[in-house]
Backbone as ProteinMPNN parsed JSONL, in Angstrom:
{"seq_chain_A": "XXXXXXXXXXXXXXXXXXXXXXXXXXXXXXXXXXXXXXXXXXXXXXXXXXXXXXXXXXXXXXXXXXXXXXXXXXXXXXXXXXXXXXXXXXXXXXXXXXXXXXXXXXXXXXXXXXXXXXXXXXXXXXXXXXXXXXXXXXXXXXXXXXXXXXXXXXXXXXXXXXXXXXXXXXXXXXXXXXXXXXXXXXXXX", "coords_chain_A": {"N_chain_A": [[-27.351, 5.778, -73.803], [-27.028, 2.864, -71.939], [-26.988, -0.577, -72.657], [-28.024, -2.123, -70.738], [-29.865, -0.422, -69.6], [-31.889, 0.027, -71.417], [-35.05, -0.494, -72.444], [-36.601, -3.636, -72.747], [-37.566, -5.006, -75.788], [-40.493, -6.519, -76.72], [-40.523, -9.711, -78.264], [-41.639, -10.196, -81.753], [-44.422, -12.233, -82.502], [-46.092, -14.41, -84.662], [-49.485, -14.32, -84.805], [-51.622, -16.856, -83.098], [-53.665, -17.676, -84.895], [-52.603, -17.547, -87.56], [-50.514, -19.336, -87.489], [-52.154, -21.668, -87.141], [-53.333, -21.539, -89.541], [-51.426, -22.25, -91.474], [-50.781, -25.029, -91.613], [-53.362, -25.887, -92.956], [-53.105, -24.141, -95.412], [-50.874, -25.519, -96.663], [-52.114, -28.047, -97.111], [-54.398, -27.383, -98.751], [-52.946, -26.116, -100.792], [-51.473, -28.25, -101.914], [-53.616, -29.776, -102.692], [-54.894, -28.06, -104.513], [-52.814, -27.935, -106.438], [-52.572, -30.65, -107.231], [-54.996, -31.02, -108.463], [-55.032, -29.179, -110.492], [-52.783, -29.697, -112.148], [-51.671, -31.442, -114.806], [-51.869, -34.876, -115.033], [-49.026, -37.026, -115.561], [-48.651, -39.98, -116.836], [-46.404, -41.331, -117.674], [-44.32, -40.72, -116.0], [-41.444, -41.154, -114.031], [-40.29, -43.117, -111.182], [-37.3, -43.135, -109.528], [-36.202, -44.098, -111.886], [-37.829, -46.173, -112.684], [-40.89, -47.088, -114.161], [-44.428, -46.873, -114.94], [-46.141, -49.893, -113.936], [-43.824, -50.924, -112.602], [-43.006, -48.76, -111.057], [-45.134, -48.369, -109.419], [-45.07, -50.695, -108.039], [-42.602, -50.278, -106.672], [-43.097, -48.063, -105.219], [-45.303, -49.072, -103.491], [-43.651, -50.777, -102.023], [-41.853, -49.069, -100.846], [-43.748, -47.462, -99.382], [-44.765, -49.427, -97.61], [-42.485, -49.642, -96.149], [-42.451, -47.118, -95.101], [-44.83, -47.158, -93.548], [-43.892, -48.966, -91.601], [-41.949, -47.4, -90.348], [-43.463, -45.147, -89.328], [-44.999, -46.618, -87.344], [-43.031, -47.447, -85.604], [-42.152, -44.871, -84.825], [-44.462, -44.176, -83.428], [-44.339, -46.09, -81.379], [-41.969, -45.244, -80.158], [-42.678, -42.724, -79.368], [-44.853, -43.264, -77.423], [-43.22, -44.558, -75.618], [-41.496, -42.449, -74.647], [-43.277, -40.744, -73.556], [-44.129, -42.155, -71.457], [-46.179, -44.002, -71.678], [-46.265, -46.463, -72.567], [-47.066, -49.628, -71.912], [-45.768, -51.467, -69.292], [-42.918, -50.755, -69.809], [-40.056, -49.411, -68.801], [-38.878, -45.932, -67.756], [-38.118, -43.931, -70.561], [-34.915, -43.894, -71.949], [-32.604, -41.281, -72.652], [-31.609, -41.429, -75.484], [-33.707, -42.334, -76.67], [-35.265, -40.249, -77.406], [-33.786, -38.967, -79.394], [-33.593, -41.01, -81.197], [-36.425, -41.221, -82.032], [-36.364, -38.696, -83.216], [-34.674, -38.964, -85.304], [-35.869, -41.369, -86.719], [-38.186, -40.113, -87.498], [-37.276, -38.054, -89.121], [-36.253, -39.734, -91.262], [-38.617, -40.921, -91.968], [-40.225, -38.857, -93.02], [-38.366, -38.002, -95.237], [-38.432, -40.323, -96.667], [-41.072, -40.372, -97.526], [-41.184, -38.302, -99.49], [-40.258, -38.863, -102.143], [-42.178, -40.742, -102.839], [-44.547, -39.261, -102.577], [-44.012, -37.279, -104.541], [-43.935, -38.597, -106.967], [-46.614, -39.617, -106.879], [-48.206, -37.261, -107.175], [-47.124, -36.024, -109.317], [-47.542, -38.076, -111.288], [-50.154, -38.956, -111.251], [-51.746, -36.832, -110.052], [-54.401, -35.226, -108.131], [-57.018, -37.178, -107.686], [-60.514, -38.007, -108.053], [-62.007, -40.044, -108.763], [-63.009, -42.639, -107.878], [-63.764, -44.197, -104.704], [-61.552, -45.377, -103.292], [-59.345, -44.13, -104.58], [-59.864, -41.378, -104.065], [-59.932, -41.397, -101.392], [-57.204, -41.942, -101.074], [-55.854, -39.771, -102.274], [-56.915, -37.368, -100.943], [-55.883, -38.036, -98.231], [-53.179, -38.09, -98.935], [-52.802, -35.395, -99.531], [-53.634, -34.251, -96.864], [-51.575, -35.378, -95.26], [-49.245, -33.872, -95.492], [-49.927, -31.477, -94.433], [-50.599, -32.163, -91.899], [-47.997, -32.978, -90.974], [-46.774, -30.412, -90.969], [-48.278, -29.167, -89.075], [-47.585, -30.774, -86.85], [-44.938, -30.112, -86.507], [-45.085, -27.316, -85.993], [-46.443, -27.435, -83.505], [-44.458, -28.882, -81.902], [-42.515, -27.05, -81.933], [-43.647, -24.757, -80.74], [-44.058, -23.893, -77.52], [-46.473, -23.282, -76.108], [-48.53, -24.67, -76.834], [-51.531, -26.6, -76.312], [-51.577, -29.462, -74.041], [-52.769, -31.797, -75.372], [-52.379, -31.274, -78.075], [-49.844, -32.157, -79.305], [-49.982, -35.234, -79.083], [-52.341, -35.557, -80.777], [-51.597, -34.369, -83.158], [-49.146, -36.08, -83.844], [-50.708, -38.506, -83.788], [-52.32, -38.183, -85.762], [-50.691, -38.131, -88.18], [-49.676, -40.72, -88.156], [-51.991, -42.019, -88.534], [-52.821, -41.092, -90.956], [-50.702, -42.0, -92.635], [-51.091, -44.801, -92.417], [-53.651, -44.837, -93.749], [-53.04, -44.081, -96.358], [-51.141, -46.113, -96.937], [-52.98, -48.262, -96.861], [-54.887, -47.684, -98.879], [-53.419, -47.642, -101.243], [-50.721, -49.078, -101.337], [-51.349, -51.535, -100.073], [-53.522, -52.137, -101.499], [-52.303, -52.487, -104.155], [-50.314, -54.47, -103.58], [-52.109, -56.502, -102.781], [-53.199, -57.384, -105.187], [-54.893, -55.369, -106.465], [-56.917, -55.078, -104.975], [-58.721, -54.154, -101.95], [-59.943, -54.765, -98.626], [-63.224, -53.353, -98.07], [-63.014, -51.125, -99.724]], "CA_chain_A": [[-28.021, 4.714, -73.011], [-26.411, 1.475, -71.911], [-27.79, -1.59, -73.162], [-28.837, -2.661, -69.426], [-30.906, 0.571, -69.306], [-32.655, 0.053, -72.61], [-36.21, -1.438, -72.191], [-36.668, -4.867, -73.761], [-38.747, -5.074, -76.734], [-41.177, -7.906, -76.816], [-40.365, -10.362, -79.638], [-42.878, -10.245, -82.388], [-44.687, -13.481, -82.911], [-47.185, -14.482, -85.59], [-50.749, -14.749, -84.084], [-51.915, -18.284, -83.207], [-54.416, -18.173, -86.022], [-51.757, -17.642, -88.757], [-50.003, -20.653, -87.222], [-53.103, -22.705, -87.377], [-53.692, -21.651, -91.055], [-50.357, -22.718, -92.184], [-51.238, -26.521, -92.201], [-54.304, -25.748, -93.957], [-52.608, -23.621, -96.529], [-50.137, -26.505, -97.2], [-53.015, -29.004, -97.486], [-55.051, -26.763, -99.88], [-51.996, -25.955, -101.947], [-51.366, -29.493, -102.469], [-54.916, -30.275, -103.383], [-55.044, -27.408, -105.646], [-51.793, -28.305, -107.522], [-52.95, -31.971, -107.75], [-56.277, -31.058, -109.28], [-54.889, -28.331, -111.58], [-51.702, -30.309, -112.846], [-52.058, -32.47, -115.722], [-51.026, -35.982, -114.827], [-48.077, -37.409, -116.518], [-48.488, -41.168, -116.389], [-45.203, -41.669, -117.905], [-43.488, -40.139, -114.872], [-40.779, -42.401, -113.322], [-39.715, -43.104, -109.78], [-36.069, -43.937, -109.576], [-36.025, -44.83, -113.169], [-38.839, -47.145, -112.93], [-42.149, -46.422, -114.835], [-45.691, -47.627, -114.833], [-46.387, -50.927, -112.897], [-42.586, -51.218, -111.845], [-42.999, -47.576, -110.304], [-46.194, -48.565, -108.508], [-44.545, -51.753, -107.047], [-41.655, -49.717, -105.868], [-44.028, -47.105, -104.2], [-45.932, -49.914, -102.609], [-42.46, -51.195, -101.097], [-41.426, -47.848, -99.986], [-45.038, -47.144, -98.66], [-44.765, -50.251, -96.488], [-41.387, -49.203, -95.172], [-42.818, -45.745, -94.472], [-45.728, -47.478, -92.525], [-42.975, -49.37, -90.528], [-41.3, -46.368, -89.736], [-44.472, -44.526, -88.601], [-45.134, -47.458, -86.27], [-41.833, -47.168, -84.75], [-42.384, -43.469, -84.217], [-45.505, -44.387, -82.441], [-43.966, -46.876, -80.113], [-41.0, -44.429, -79.519], [-43.446, -41.576, -78.732], [-45.549, -43.788, -76.323], [-42.232, -44.831, -74.562], [-41.116, -41.304, -74.231], [-44.314, -40.058, -72.597], [-44.623, -43.059, -70.393], [-47.502, -44.45, -72.079], [-46.041, -47.987, -73.119], [-47.255, -50.292, -70.719], [-44.622, -52.288, -68.915], [-41.854, -50.241, -70.217], [-39.372, -48.368, -67.803], [-38.856, -44.738, -68.314], [-37.305, -43.991, -71.769], [-33.529, -43.277, -71.788], [-32.479, -40.055, -73.461], [-31.367, -41.715, -76.754], [-35.088, -42.648, -77.334], [-35.804, -38.957, -78.129], [-32.945, -38.694, -80.546], [-34.131, -42.082, -82.185], [-37.467, -40.743, -82.295], [-36.377, -37.576, -84.319], [-34.005, -39.683, -86.444], [-36.766, -42.17, -87.398], [-39.164, -39.152, -88.086], [-36.772, -37.5, -90.269], [-36.175, -40.873, -92.149], [-39.888, -41.31, -92.547], [-40.411, -37.705, -93.763], [-37.788, -38.201, -96.318], [-38.925, -41.459, -97.428], [-42.337, -40.068, -98.093], [-41.188, -37.358, -100.471], [-40.259, -39.526, -103.568], [-43.438, -41.458, -103.127], [-45.555, -38.284, -102.835], [-43.635, -36.476, -105.681], [-44.344, -39.525, -108.069], [-48.139, -39.706, -106.946], [-48.676, -36.028, -107.503], [-46.824, -35.689, -110.801], [-48.079, -39.029, -112.367], [-51.606, -39.137, -111.21], [-52.395, -35.698, -109.451], [-55.45, -35.57, -107.135], [-58.192, -37.667, -108.688], [-61.685, -38.17, -107.183], [-62.794, -40.924, -109.48], [-63.585, -43.546, -107.047], [-63.636, -43.918, -103.209], [-60.267, -45.574, -102.893], [-58.488, -42.955, -105.178], [-60.241, -40.06, -103.557], [-59.388, -41.376, -99.971], [-55.712, -41.76, -101.175], [-55.642, -38.254, -102.749], [-57.078, -36.683, -99.612], [-54.987, -38.387, -97.093], [-51.812, -37.468, -99.329], [-52.777, -33.854, -99.115], [-53.552, -33.874, -95.392], [-50.379, -35.835, -94.55], [-48.21, -32.929, -95.283], [-50.652, -30.365, -93.716], [-50.488, -32.707, -90.441], [-46.629, -32.792, -90.707], [-46.509, -29.036, -90.809], [-49.026, -28.918, -87.897], [-46.766, -31.385, -85.868], [-43.617, -29.261, -86.283], [-45.491, -26.076, -85.22], [-46.89, -27.852, -82.129], [-43.436, -29.097, -81.271], [-41.767, -25.86, -81.916], [-44.236, -23.741, -80.046], [-44.341, -24.443, -76.156], [-47.638, -22.76, -75.617], [-49.629, -25.588, -77.393], [-52.052, -27.361, -75.095], [-50.944, -30.854, -73.918], [-53.315, -32.74, -76.227], [-52.061, -31.007, -79.336], [-48.745, -32.953, -79.774], [-50.411, -36.547, -79.485], [-53.254, -35.408, -81.781], [-50.725, -34.069, -84.392], [-48.551, -37.151, -84.185], [-51.474, -39.537, -84.114], [-52.722, -37.888, -87.252], [-49.574, -38.532, -89.049], [-49.646, -42.276, -88.144], [-53.35, -42.61, -89.196], [-52.727, -40.75, -92.58], [-49.651, -42.923, -93.327], [-51.781, -45.958, -92.437], [-54.691, -44.746, -94.717], [-52.354, -44.022, -97.464], [-50.759, -47.531, -97.156], [-54.152, -49.212, -97.1], [-55.524, -47.264, -100.16], [-52.447, -47.929, -102.355], [-49.543, -50.095, -101.153], [-51.895, -52.911, -99.788], [-54.278, -52.353, -102.76], [-51.371, -52.946, -105.04], [-49.84, -55.851, -103.218], [-53.179, -57.518, -102.733], [-53.804, -57.631, -106.604], [-55.837, -54.351, -107.026], [-58.054, -55.227, -103.884], [-58.501, -54.088, -100.451], [-61.374, -54.879, -98.096], [-64.028, -52.154, -97.791], [-62.877, -50.162, -100.713]], "C_chain_A": [[-27.425, 3.474, -72.995], [-27.473, 0.663, -72.226], [-28.691, -2.189, -71.89], [-29.962, -1.766, -69.141], [-31.928, 0.538, -70.414], [-33.964, -0.905, -72.166], [-36.254, -2.449, -73.265], [-37.712, -4.743, -74.615], [-39.224, -6.442, -76.836], [-40.937, -8.394, -78.22], [-41.676, -10.428, -80.293], [-43.132, -11.734, -82.601], [-46.077, -13.522, -83.713], [-48.485, -14.901, -84.605], [-51.053, -16.167, -84.222], [-52.771, -18.659, -84.375], [-53.571, -18.371, -87.25], [-51.012, -19.014, -88.632], [-50.906, -21.937, -87.645], [-53.456, -22.754, -88.945], [-52.773, -22.281, -91.998], [-50.593, -24.233, -92.719], [-52.282, -26.771, -93.2], [-54.121, -25.104, -95.354], [-51.776, -24.674, -97.26], [-51.074, -27.621, -97.771], [-53.84, -28.62, -98.776], [-54.256, -26.561, -101.095], [-51.784, -27.142, -102.462], [-52.583, -29.947, -103.292], [-55.063, -29.538, -104.621], [-54.074, -27.764, -106.909], [-52.147, -29.674, -108.084], [-54.113, -31.873, -108.664], [-55.885, -30.27, -110.589], [-53.579, -28.853, -112.516], [-52.157, -31.395, -113.698], [-51.146, -33.637, -115.542], [-50.264, -36.498, -115.91], [-47.926, -38.986, -116.143], [-47.284, -41.871, -116.871], [-44.043, -41.41, -117.049], [-42.661, -41.408, -114.363], [-40.186, -42.19, -111.99], [-38.4, -43.92, -109.783], [-35.705, -44.701, -110.793], [-37.013, -45.721, -113.601], [-40.17, -46.49, -113.459], [-43.239, -47.432, -114.688], [-45.915, -48.702, -113.635], [-45.068, -51.074, -111.964], [-42.554, -49.926, -110.727], [-44.066, -47.86, -109.229], [-45.609, -49.626, -107.533], [-43.481, -51.144, -106.152], [-42.309, -48.747, -104.741], [-44.639, -48.01, -103.216], [-44.803, -50.411, -101.62], [-42.178, -50.293, -100.338], [-42.574, -47.443, -99.027], [-44.992, -48.024, -97.463], [-43.563, -50.051, -95.625], [-41.778, -47.924, -94.471], [-43.921, -46.065, -93.343], [-45.004, -48.135, -91.173], [-42.498, -48.395, -89.76], [-42.131, -45.382, -88.707], [-44.946, -45.294, -87.325], [-44.087, -47.322, -85.193], [-41.79, -45.954, -84.011], [-43.403, -43.562, -83.069], [-45.186, -44.954, -81.114], [-42.988, -46.031, -79.288], [-41.684, -43.313, -78.699], [-44.168, -42.169, -77.415], [-44.442, -44.026, -75.239], [-41.703, -43.467, -74.014], [-41.923, -40.664, -73.225], [-44.729, -41.063, -71.638], [-45.941, -43.693, -70.437], [-47.492, -45.87, -72.638], [-45.985, -48.693, -71.929], [-46.106, -51.462, -70.44], [-43.257, -51.938, -69.142], [-41.328, -49.327, -69.085], [-39.27, -47.038, -68.527], [-37.808, -44.825, -69.565], [-35.951, -43.313, -71.618], [-33.545, -42.144, -72.824], [-32.246, -40.428, -75.067], [-32.777, -41.964, -77.469], [-35.477, -41.344, -78.075], [-34.996, -38.753, -79.382], [-33.326, -39.824, -81.583], [-35.451, -41.706, -82.786], [-37.333, -39.598, -83.492], [-35.719, -38.182, -85.647], [-34.995, -40.477, -87.385], [-37.778, -41.224, -88.092], [-38.604, -38.5, -89.431], [-36.717, -38.528, -91.451], [-37.571, -40.937, -92.803], [-40.454, -40.17, -93.478], [-39.724, -37.683, -95.345], [-37.997, -39.383, -97.361], [-40.179, -41.246, -98.125], [-42.248, -39.162, -99.274], [-41.05, -37.913, -101.875], [-41.633, -40.047, -103.737], [-44.525, -40.452, -103.447], [-45.348, -37.474, -104.199], [-44.161, -37.345, -107.092], [-45.924, -39.507, -108.07], [-48.623, -38.314, -107.527], [-48.306, -35.681, -108.995], [-47.492, -36.744, -111.788], [-49.484, -39.011, -112.314], [-52.396, -37.837, -110.651], [-53.265, -36.103, -108.316], [-56.567, -35.903, -108.018], [-59.354, -38.204, -107.601], [-62.597, -39.149, -107.891], [-63.64, -41.968, -108.993], [-63.2, -43.435, -105.484], [-62.158, -44.229, -102.739], [-59.266, -44.424, -103.364], [-58.773, -41.766, -104.46], [-59.74, -40.298, -102.054], [-57.853, -41.258, -100.119], [-55.356, -40.321, -101.341], [-55.852, -37.325, -101.504], [-56.172, -36.865, -98.59], [-53.575, -37.897, -97.506], [-51.709, -36.134, -99.088], [-52.713, -33.479, -97.576], [-52.324, -34.348, -94.835], [-49.309, -34.645, -94.398], [-48.704, -31.698, -94.435], [-50.324, -30.812, -92.195], [-49.059, -32.653, -90.167], [-46.32, -31.423, -90.291], [-47.296, -28.635, -89.474], [-48.066, -29.514, -86.628], [-45.584, -30.514, -85.587], [-44.055, -27.933, -85.747], [-45.9, -26.517, -83.999], [-45.469, -28.138, -81.438], [-42.513, -27.913, -80.841], [-42.314, -24.666, -80.747], [-44.804, -24.29, -78.526], [-45.66, -24.295, -75.699], [-48.774, -23.603, -76.033], [-50.253, -26.26, -76.195], [-51.468, -28.684, -75.283], [-51.39, -31.864, -74.82], [-52.981, -32.427, -77.67], [-51.024, -31.967, -80.158], [-49.214, -34.628, -79.966], [-51.417, -36.513, -80.523], [-52.481, -35.409, -83.155], [-49.899, -35.506, -84.87], [-49.462, -38.367, -84.488], [-52.131, -39.384, -85.475], [-51.933, -38.366, -88.284], [-49.582, -40.102, -89.284], [-50.989, -42.694, -88.755], [-53.257, -42.309, -90.587], [-51.785, -41.571, -93.282], [-50.349, -44.284, -93.436], [-52.866, -45.936, -93.551], [-54.01, -44.691, -96.191], [-51.718, -45.382, -97.877], [-51.855, -48.389, -97.591], [-54.87, -49.006, -98.417], [-54.673, -47.474, -101.302], [-51.495, -48.927, -102.113], [-50.321, -51.528, -100.953], [-52.727, -53.129, -100.966], [-53.505, -53.038, -103.969], [-50.715, -54.282, -104.733], [-50.79, -56.864, -102.963], [-53.833, -57.755, -104.076], [-54.924, -56.752, -106.807], [-57.017, -54.666, -106.042], [-57.728, -54.902, -102.636], [-59.915, -54.184, -99.881], [-61.927, -53.395, -97.735], [-64.009, -50.944, -98.773], [-63.21, -50.801, -102.282]], "O_chain_A": [[-27.273, 2.931, -74.089], [-28.655, 0.994, -72.134], [-29.832, -2.632, -72.025], [-30.943, -2.185, -68.526], [-32.95, 1.173, -70.157], [-33.785, -1.974, -71.584], [-36.006, -2.214, -74.448], [-38.796, -4.361, -74.175], [-38.472, -7.399, -77.015], [-41.099, -7.676, -79.207], [-42.706, -10.658, -79.658], [-42.178, -12.468, -82.858], [-47.019, -12.778, -83.437], [-48.369, -15.767, -83.738], [-50.82, -16.738, -85.287], [-52.688, -19.789, -84.856], [-53.816, -19.342, -87.966], [-50.918, -19.748, -89.616], [-50.53, -22.923, -88.278], [-53.796, -23.788, -89.519], [-53.119, -22.762, -93.077], [-50.598, -24.58, -93.9], [-52.209, -27.614, -94.095], [-54.821, -25.426, -96.314], [-51.945, -24.749, -98.477], [-50.8, -28.092, -98.875], [-53.954, -29.4, -99.721], [-54.696, -26.76, -102.228], [-51.913, -27.161, -103.686], [-52.489, -30.422, -104.424], [-55.311, -30.116, -105.679], [-54.446, -27.855, -108.079], [-52.042, -29.873, -109.294], [-54.182, -32.648, -109.618], [-56.343, -30.638, -111.671], [-53.447, -28.335, -113.625], [-52.99, -32.206, -113.293], [-49.941, -33.579, -115.787], [-50.691, -36.469, -117.064], [-47.158, -39.292, -115.231], [-47.122, -43.027, -116.482], [-42.918, -41.824, -117.33], [-43.17, -42.527, -114.301], [-39.62, -41.131, -111.72], [-38.368, -45.132, -109.992], [-35.041, -45.738, -110.78], [-37.089, -46.046, -114.786], [-40.433, -45.337, -113.116], [-43.046, -48.608, -114.379], [-45.857, -48.326, -112.465], [-45.177, -51.306, -110.759], [-42.091, -50.133, -109.605], [-43.77, -47.525, -108.082], [-45.667, -49.435, -106.318], [-43.448, -51.459, -104.962], [-41.988, -48.761, -103.553], [-44.487, -47.698, -102.035], [-45.072, -50.434, -100.419], [-42.192, -50.504, -99.125], [-42.273, -47.097, -97.884], [-45.154, -47.518, -96.352], [-43.644, -50.288, -94.419], [-41.421, -47.722, -93.311], [-43.963, -45.368, -92.329], [-45.37, -47.934, -90.015], [-42.593, -48.469, -88.535], [-41.71, -44.939, -87.639], [-45.263, -44.651, -86.324], [-44.366, -47.1, -84.014], [-41.477, -45.888, -82.822], [-43.199, -43.094, -81.949], [-45.574, -44.528, -80.026], [-43.027, -45.996, -78.058], [-41.332, -43.017, -77.557], [-44.045, -41.53, -76.37], [-44.682, -43.734, -74.067], [-41.479, -43.446, -72.804], [-41.46, -40.127, -72.219], [-45.733, -40.808, -70.973], [-46.671, -43.888, -69.465], [-48.5, -46.403, -73.101], [-45.139, -48.527, -71.05], [-45.676, -52.213, -71.316], [-42.383, -52.705, -68.735], [-42.093, -48.565, -68.493], [-39.524, -46.958, -69.728], [-36.859, -45.608, -69.589], [-35.917, -42.172, -71.157], [-34.385, -42.087, -73.722], [-32.741, -39.652, -75.884], [-32.929, -41.808, -78.681], [-35.949, -41.369, -79.212], [-35.579, -38.365, -80.394], [-33.359, -39.529, -82.777], [-35.606, -41.861, -83.997], [-38.041, -39.592, -84.499], [-36.12, -37.956, -86.788], [-34.987, -40.315, -88.605], [-38.193, -41.532, -89.209], [-39.206, -38.41, -90.501], [-37.12, -38.171, -92.558], [-37.689, -40.999, -94.027], [-41.047, -40.433, -94.523], [-40.343, -37.427, -96.378], [-37.773, -39.354, -98.572], [-40.413, -41.821, -99.188], [-43.177, -39.199, -100.081], [-41.739, -37.408, -102.762], [-42.231, -39.783, -104.78], [-45.318, -40.638, -104.37], [-46.3, -37.069, -104.868], [-44.679, -36.805, -108.069], [-46.516, -39.394, -109.144], [-49.489, -38.356, -108.401], [-49.101, -35.13, -109.756], [-47.924, -36.41, -112.891], [-50.074, -39.051, -113.393], [-53.618, -37.797, -110.793], [-53.023, -37.088, -107.619], [-57.015, -35.167, -108.897], [-59.084, -38.718, -106.516], [-63.809, -39.128, -107.681], [-64.742, -42.237, -109.47], [-62.368, -42.607, -105.112], [-61.588, -43.494, -101.933], [-58.488, -43.885, -102.577], [-57.794, -41.06, -104.221], [-59.139, -39.367, -101.518], [-57.244, -40.523, -99.341], [-54.595, -39.761, -100.552], [-54.942, -36.583, -101.132], [-55.666, -35.88, -98.053], [-52.831, -37.375, -96.675], [-50.728, -35.648, -98.526], [-51.957, -32.63, -97.103], [-51.93, -33.722, -93.851], [-48.636, -34.481, -93.381], [-47.9, -31.004, -93.813], [-49.868, -30.014, -91.376], [-48.79, -32.252, -89.035], [-45.624, -31.255, -89.29], [-46.826, -27.698, -88.83], [-47.84, -28.854, -85.614], [-45.302, -30.233, -84.422], [-43.26, -27.417, -84.962], [-45.591, -25.664, -83.166], [-45.315, -27.593, -80.345], [-41.924, -27.792, -79.767], [-41.599, -23.914, -80.085], [-45.813, -24.987, -78.413], [-46.074, -25.128, -74.893], [-49.909, -23.324, -75.648], [-49.593, -26.469, -75.177], [-50.964, -29.07, -76.338], [-50.62, -32.775, -75.126], [-53.281, -33.28, -78.506], [-51.218, -32.431, -81.281], [-48.805, -35.232, -80.958], [-51.412, -37.498, -81.26], [-52.662, -36.224, -84.059], [-49.982, -35.962, -86.01], [-49.097, -39.192, -85.325], [-52.431, -40.341, -86.189], [-52.429, -38.977, -89.231], [-49.509, -40.63, -90.394], [-51.035, -43.703, -89.459], [-53.576, -43.163, -91.413], [-51.995, -41.86, -94.46], [-50.219, -44.91, -94.488], [-53.0, -46.939, -94.252], [-54.544, -45.307, -97.114], [-51.763, -45.744, -99.053], [-51.737, -49.155, -98.547], [-55.391, -49.945, -99.018], [-55.228, -47.487, -102.401], [-51.554, -49.816, -102.963], [-49.969, -52.527, -101.581], [-52.7, -54.246, -101.483], [-53.977, -53.96, -104.634], [-50.599, -55.129, -105.619], [-50.424, -58.038, -102.909], [-54.942, -58.288, -104.114], [-55.942, -57.24, -107.298], [-58.146, -54.442, -106.479], [-56.65, -55.232, -102.141], [-60.906, -53.781, -100.491], [-61.257, -52.488, -97.241], [-64.773, -49.982, -98.696], [-63.134, -50.076, -103.274]]}, "name": "protein", "num_of_chains": 1, "seq": "XXXXXXXXXXXXXXXXXXXXXXXXXXXXXXXXXXXXXXXXXXXXXXXXXXXXXXXXXXXXXXXXXXXXXXXXXXXXXXXXXXXXXXXXXXXXXXXXXXXXXXXXXXXXXXXXXXXXXXXXXXXXXXXXXXXXXXXXXXXXXXXXXXXXXXXXXXXXXXXXXXXXXXXXXXXXXXXXXXXXXXXXXXXXX"}
């Protein structure tokens, strides 16, 4: 039988529920590891320990928040939601992807130090907020990648996933970087 005569096989796809559970599994896995892991307060970040590591994380976290805001502006521009801006040229899409990759890569050493040095702690509201937001950040990242790759997602899914990432990064910055840079104090926590 020639190739042209063979009936085409439908490609197998994971059911939508499995794709929806993957971000939940990432979030739950990080939470479980953070709770089960014994914190190592002597852990270093690029050779820095203790307060020096926290200062570096605050600075990197501030840069991460800046990249997240750039991502938001580029996304608004790409989808014609930036008031007063003309249609986005093609390089804006590439810039959005490059900035997003840079933000993701920048977040990794910060998250690695947080989870190895401190784990997931629920001792007070600021630390609990930071711990939960950190776990949810990577679940939201997985959700955004899934939404971008699967064309059948509803139109609202991508802005919600991208917006969740920006909000989570802002919460992480507020509950840790701002807290550290403001002398161990943040309004409201």
